[in-house]
Coordinates of C-alpha atoms in Angstrom, one line a residue:
X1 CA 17.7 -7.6 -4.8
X2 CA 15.8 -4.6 -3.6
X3 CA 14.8 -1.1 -5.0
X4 CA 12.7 1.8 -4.2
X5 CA 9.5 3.0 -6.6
X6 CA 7.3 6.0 -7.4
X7 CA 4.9 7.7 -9.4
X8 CA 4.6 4.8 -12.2
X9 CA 5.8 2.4 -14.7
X10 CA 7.6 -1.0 -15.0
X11 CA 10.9 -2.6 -13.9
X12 CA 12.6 -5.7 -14.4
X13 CA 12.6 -9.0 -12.4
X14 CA 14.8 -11.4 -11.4
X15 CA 13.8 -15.1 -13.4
X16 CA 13.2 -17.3 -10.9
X17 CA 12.0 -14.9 -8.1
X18 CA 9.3 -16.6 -6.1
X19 CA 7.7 -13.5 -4.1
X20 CA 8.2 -9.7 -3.7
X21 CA 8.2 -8.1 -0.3
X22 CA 6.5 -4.5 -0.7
X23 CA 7.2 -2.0 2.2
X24 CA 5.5 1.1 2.3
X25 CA 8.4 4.1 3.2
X26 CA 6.6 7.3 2.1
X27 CA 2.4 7.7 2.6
X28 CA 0.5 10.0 1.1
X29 CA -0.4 13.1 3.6
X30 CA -3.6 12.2 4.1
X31 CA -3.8 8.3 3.5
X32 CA -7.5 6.3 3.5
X33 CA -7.0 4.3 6.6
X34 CA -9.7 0.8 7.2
X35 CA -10.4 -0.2 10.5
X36 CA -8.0 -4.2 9.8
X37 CA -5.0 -4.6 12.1
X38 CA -2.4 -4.2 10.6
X39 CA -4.2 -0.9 9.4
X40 CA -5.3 -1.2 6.1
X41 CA -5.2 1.5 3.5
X42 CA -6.7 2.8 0.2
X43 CA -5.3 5.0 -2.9
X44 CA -1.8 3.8 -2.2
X45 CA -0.9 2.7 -5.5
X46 CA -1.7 -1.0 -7.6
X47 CA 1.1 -3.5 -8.8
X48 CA 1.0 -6.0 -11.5
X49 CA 3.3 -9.0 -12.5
X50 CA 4.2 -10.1 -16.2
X51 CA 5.8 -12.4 -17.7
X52 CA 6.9 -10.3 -20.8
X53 CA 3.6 -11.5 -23.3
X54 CA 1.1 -10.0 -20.5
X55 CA 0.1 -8.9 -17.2
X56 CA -1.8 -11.0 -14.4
X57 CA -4.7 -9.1 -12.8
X58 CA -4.0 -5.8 -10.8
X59 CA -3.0 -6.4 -6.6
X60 CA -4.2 -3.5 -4.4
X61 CA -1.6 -1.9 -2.2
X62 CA -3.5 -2.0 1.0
X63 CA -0.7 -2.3 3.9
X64 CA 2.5 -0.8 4.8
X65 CA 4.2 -4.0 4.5
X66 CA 3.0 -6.7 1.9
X67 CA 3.7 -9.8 -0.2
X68 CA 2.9 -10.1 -3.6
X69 CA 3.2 -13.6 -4.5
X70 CA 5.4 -14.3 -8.6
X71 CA 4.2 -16.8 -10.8
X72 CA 5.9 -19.0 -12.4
X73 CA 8.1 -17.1 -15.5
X74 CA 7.4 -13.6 -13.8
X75 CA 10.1 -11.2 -15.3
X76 CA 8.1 -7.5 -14.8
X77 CA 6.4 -5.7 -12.4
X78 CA 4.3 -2.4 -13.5
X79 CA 3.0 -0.2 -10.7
X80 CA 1.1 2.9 -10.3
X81 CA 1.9 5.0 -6.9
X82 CA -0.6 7.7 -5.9
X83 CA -0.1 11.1 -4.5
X84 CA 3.6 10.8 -3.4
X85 CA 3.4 7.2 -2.0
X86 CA 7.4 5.6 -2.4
X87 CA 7.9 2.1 -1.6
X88 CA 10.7 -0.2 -1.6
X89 CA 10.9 -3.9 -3.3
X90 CA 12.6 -6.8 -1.9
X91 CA 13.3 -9.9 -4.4
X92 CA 13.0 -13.5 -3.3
X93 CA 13.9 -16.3 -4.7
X94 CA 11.9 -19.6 -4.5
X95 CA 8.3 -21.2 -5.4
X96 CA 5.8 -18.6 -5.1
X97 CA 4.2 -19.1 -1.5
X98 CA 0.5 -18.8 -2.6
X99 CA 0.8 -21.4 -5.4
X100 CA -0.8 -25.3 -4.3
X101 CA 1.2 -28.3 -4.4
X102 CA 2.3 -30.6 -7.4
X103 CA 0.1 -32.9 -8.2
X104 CA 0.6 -36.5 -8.5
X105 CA 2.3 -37.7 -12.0
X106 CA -0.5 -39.6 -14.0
X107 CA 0.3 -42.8 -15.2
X108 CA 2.2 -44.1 -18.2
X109 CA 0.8 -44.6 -21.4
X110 CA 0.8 -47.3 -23.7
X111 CA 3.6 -47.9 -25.7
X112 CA 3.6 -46.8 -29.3
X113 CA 4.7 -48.9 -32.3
X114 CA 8.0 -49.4 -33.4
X115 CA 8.4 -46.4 -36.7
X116 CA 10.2 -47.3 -39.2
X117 CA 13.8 -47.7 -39.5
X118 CA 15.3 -44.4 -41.0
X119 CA 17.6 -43.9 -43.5
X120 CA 21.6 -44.4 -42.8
X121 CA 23.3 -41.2 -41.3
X122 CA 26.1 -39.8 -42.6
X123 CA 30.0 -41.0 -41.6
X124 CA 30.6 -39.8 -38.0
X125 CA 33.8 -37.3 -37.4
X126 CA 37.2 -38.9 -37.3
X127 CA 38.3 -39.2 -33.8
X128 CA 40.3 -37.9 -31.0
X129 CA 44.2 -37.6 -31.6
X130 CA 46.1 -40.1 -29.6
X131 CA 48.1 -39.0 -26.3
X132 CA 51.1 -37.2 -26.3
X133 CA 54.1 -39.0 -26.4
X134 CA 56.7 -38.4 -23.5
X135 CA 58.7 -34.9 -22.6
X136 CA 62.0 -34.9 -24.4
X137 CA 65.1 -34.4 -21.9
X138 CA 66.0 -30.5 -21.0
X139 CA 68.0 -28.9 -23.1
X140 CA 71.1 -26.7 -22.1
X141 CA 70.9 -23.4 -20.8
X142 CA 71.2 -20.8 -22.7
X143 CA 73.4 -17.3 -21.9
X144 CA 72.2 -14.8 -19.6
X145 CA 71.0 -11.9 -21.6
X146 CA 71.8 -7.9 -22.0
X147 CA 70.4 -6.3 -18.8
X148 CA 67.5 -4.0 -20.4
X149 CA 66.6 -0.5 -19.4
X150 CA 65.5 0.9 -16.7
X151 CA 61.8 1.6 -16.4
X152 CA 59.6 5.1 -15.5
X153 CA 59.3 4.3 -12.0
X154 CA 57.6 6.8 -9.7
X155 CA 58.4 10.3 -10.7
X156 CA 61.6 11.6 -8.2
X157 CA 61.0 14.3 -5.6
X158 CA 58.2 15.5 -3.8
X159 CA 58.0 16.4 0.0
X160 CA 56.1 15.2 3.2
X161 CA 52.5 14.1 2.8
X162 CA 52.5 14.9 -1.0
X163 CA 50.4 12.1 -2.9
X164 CA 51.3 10.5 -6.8
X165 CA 49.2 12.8 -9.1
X166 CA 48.0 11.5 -12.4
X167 CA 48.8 14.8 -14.9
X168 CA 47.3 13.5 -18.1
X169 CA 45.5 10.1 -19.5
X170 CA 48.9 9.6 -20.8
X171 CA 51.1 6.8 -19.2
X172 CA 53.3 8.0 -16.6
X173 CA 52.8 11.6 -17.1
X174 CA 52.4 12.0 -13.3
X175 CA 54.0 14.9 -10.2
X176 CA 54.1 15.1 -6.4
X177 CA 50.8 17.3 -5.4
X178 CA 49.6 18.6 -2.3
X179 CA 46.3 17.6 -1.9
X180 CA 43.6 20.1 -1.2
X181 CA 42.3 20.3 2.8
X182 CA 38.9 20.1 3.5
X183 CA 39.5 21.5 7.2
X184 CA 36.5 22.6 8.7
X185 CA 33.9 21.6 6.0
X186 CA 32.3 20.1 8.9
X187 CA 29.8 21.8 11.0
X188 CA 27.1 20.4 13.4
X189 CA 23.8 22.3 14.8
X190 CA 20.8 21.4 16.6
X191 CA 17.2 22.4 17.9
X192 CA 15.0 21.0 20.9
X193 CA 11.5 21.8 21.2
X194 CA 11.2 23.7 25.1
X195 CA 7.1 23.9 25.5
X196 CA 4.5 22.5 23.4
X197 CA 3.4 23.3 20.0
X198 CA -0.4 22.5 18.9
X199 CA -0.5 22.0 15.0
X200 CA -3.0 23.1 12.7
X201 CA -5.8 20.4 11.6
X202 CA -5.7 22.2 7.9
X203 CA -1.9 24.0 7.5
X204 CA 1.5 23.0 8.4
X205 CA 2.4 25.3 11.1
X206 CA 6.3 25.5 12.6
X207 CA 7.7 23.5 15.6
X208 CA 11.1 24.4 15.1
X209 CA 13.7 26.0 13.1
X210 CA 17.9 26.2 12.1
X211 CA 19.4 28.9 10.3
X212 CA 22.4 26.9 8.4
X213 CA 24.7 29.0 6.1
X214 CA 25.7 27.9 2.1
X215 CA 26.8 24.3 2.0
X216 CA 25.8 20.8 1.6
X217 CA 24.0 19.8 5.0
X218 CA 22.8 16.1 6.3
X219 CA 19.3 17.2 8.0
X220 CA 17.2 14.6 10.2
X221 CA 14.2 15.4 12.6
X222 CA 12.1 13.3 15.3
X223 CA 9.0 14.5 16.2
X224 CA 6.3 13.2 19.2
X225 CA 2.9 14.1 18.3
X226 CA -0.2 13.8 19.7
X227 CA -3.9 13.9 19.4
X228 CA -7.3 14.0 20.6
X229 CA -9.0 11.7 18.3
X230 CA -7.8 8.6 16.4
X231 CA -6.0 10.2 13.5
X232 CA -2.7 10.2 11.6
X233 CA -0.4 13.6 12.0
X234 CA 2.2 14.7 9.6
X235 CA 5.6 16.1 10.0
X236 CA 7.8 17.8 7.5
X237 CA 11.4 19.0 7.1
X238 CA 11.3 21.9 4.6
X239 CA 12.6 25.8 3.7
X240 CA 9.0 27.2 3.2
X241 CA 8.9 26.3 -0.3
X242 CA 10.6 22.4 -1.1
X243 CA 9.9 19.8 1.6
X244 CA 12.8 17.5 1.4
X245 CA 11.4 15.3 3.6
X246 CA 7.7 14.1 5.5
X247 CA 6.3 11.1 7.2
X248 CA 2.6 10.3 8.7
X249 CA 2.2 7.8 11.3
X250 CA -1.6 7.1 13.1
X251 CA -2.0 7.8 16.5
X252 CA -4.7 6.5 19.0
X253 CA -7.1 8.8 20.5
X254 CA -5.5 10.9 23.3
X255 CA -2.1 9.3 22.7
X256 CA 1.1 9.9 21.2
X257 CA 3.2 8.7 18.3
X258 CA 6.5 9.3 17.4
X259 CA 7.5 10.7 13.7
X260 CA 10.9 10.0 12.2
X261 CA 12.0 12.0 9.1
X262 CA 14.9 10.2 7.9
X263 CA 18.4 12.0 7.3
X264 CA 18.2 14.1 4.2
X265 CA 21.1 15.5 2.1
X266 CA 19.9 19.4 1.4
X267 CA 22.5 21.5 -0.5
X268 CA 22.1 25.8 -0.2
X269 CA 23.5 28.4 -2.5
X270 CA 22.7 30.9 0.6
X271 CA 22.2 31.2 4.1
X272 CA 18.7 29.4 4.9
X273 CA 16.1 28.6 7.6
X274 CA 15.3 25.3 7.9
X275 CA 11.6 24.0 9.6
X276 CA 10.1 21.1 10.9
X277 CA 6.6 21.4 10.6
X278 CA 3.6 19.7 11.6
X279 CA 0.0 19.2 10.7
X280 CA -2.8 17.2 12.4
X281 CA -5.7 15.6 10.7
X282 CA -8.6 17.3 10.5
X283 CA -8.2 18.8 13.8
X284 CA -4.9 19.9 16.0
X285 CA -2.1 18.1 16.6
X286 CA 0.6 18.9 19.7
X287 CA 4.2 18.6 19.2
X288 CA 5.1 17.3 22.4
X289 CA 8.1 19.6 24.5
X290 CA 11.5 18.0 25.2
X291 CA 10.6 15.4 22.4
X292 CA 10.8 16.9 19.1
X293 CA 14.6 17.9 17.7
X294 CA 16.1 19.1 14.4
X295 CA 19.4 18.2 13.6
X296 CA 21.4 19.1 10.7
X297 CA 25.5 18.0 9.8
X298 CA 27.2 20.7 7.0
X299 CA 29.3 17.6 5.1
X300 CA 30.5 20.2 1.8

């Protein structure tokens, strides 16, 4: 079983679940990032397993992918996430992989002496019928009954590539309806970066933008970034005022990293522009030409 958490509270676990696997799939902005490989990191969030009378000790989330290990009768988990951090859960069953083997089973004990005989119980419940005797011969058949009416059926008429409408909750109150088209709902647009963009070290500045008009809209972006020091750059899909979507990723000094924002589901009342934005960390960041797109698919 898996699930995704944020900000903070608890949630139910599976009896029996031996470990949780924690992924990290939203950082902060500006994560603390320690020099371990895998990178370590600080002020992600804290978890904490129960077993419904109390909580074991608090576990750091330090890495972007992480086992927490379940004692035995662990049904909760509380967390705390910190500044926007979302991460998903992954249930497994078994023992817990950090507990040590069973021990040995001590030996027997002496015997201890014979109590004394109890008083007599009470008459036991009468017993099981015997079987059933054998199947008496067939009898005759009896006469064919009245035909009976005819049933509702499917209401009569209708014309090509009508469907079966239900009317009413009421039993076969149903009619032959067109059903509505959704022709041309769809609508696809994109954006490619043509030269290089260097990004602020302090403010989100553009790389690229789509105007898309009133409608439900599936929007994605994938950004290359890169930087002169060892540092961890931020993209953004947003309208200037909600960001419906971000993602951080470190990069090595003078390299280059990519940054996915995964597809987001963005519904407008009126005719929008859409950015993808970027920011470096603590000094500029380049959005790398013919690597950086925006994509958006109307759906509604």
């Amino acid at each position: 079983m898996s699930y995704s958490l944020s900000g903070s509270g608890t949630h139910a676990i599976t009896p029996g679940t031996g470990w949780l696997e924690v992924h990290v799939t939203t950082l902060p902005p500006l994560p603390g990032i320690g020099r371990a490989n895998p990178a370590n990191y600080y002020e992600l969030g804290l978890l904490r397993v129960g077993d419904g009378t109390g909580f074991w000790p608090a576990q750091n989330i330090d890495a972007e992918h992480q086992v927490v290990g379940c004692p035995t009768g662990t049904t909760q988990l509380g967390y705390a996430l910190f500044n926007g951090t979302v991460i998903e859960v992954t249930e497994v069953a078994g023992a817990n992989p950090f507990s040590g083997p069973t021990g040995s089973t001590g030996p027997t004990g002496p015997t201890g002496a014979t109590g004394a005989t109890g008083a007599t119980g009470a008459t036991g419940p009468t017993g099981p019928a015997g079987p059933t005797g054998p199947t008496g011969a067939t009898g005759a058949t009896g006469a064919t009954g009245a035909t009976g009416a005819t049933g509702p059926g499917v209401a009569t008429g209708g014309t090509i590539h009508q469907v079966l409408t239900k009317l009413s909750s009421t039993n076969f109150d149903t009619d032959w309806e067109t059903p509505a088209s959704t022709a041309g709902a769809l609508a696809y647009t994109s954006a490619a970066l043509a030269s290089n963009v260097v990004c602020s070290g302090s403010v989100m500045t553009d790389i690229l933008t789509l105007s898309l008009a009133a409608g439900t809209w599936i929007v994605w972006a994938h950004a290359e970034m890169s930087e002169a020091i060892l540092a961890s750059p931020t993209v953004q899909i947003t309208d200037g005022t909600t960001v419906f979507g971000a993602m951080t990723a470190t990069v090595a000094a003078g390299g280059a990293t990519d940054c996915a924002v995964v597809a987001v589901p963005i519904t407008l009342s009126v005719t929008t522009t859409i950015r993808l934005q970027g920011q470096g960390q603590g000094a500029t960041a380049t959005a790398i030409a013919n690597k950086c797109n925006l994509v958006a698919i109307r759906v509604a």
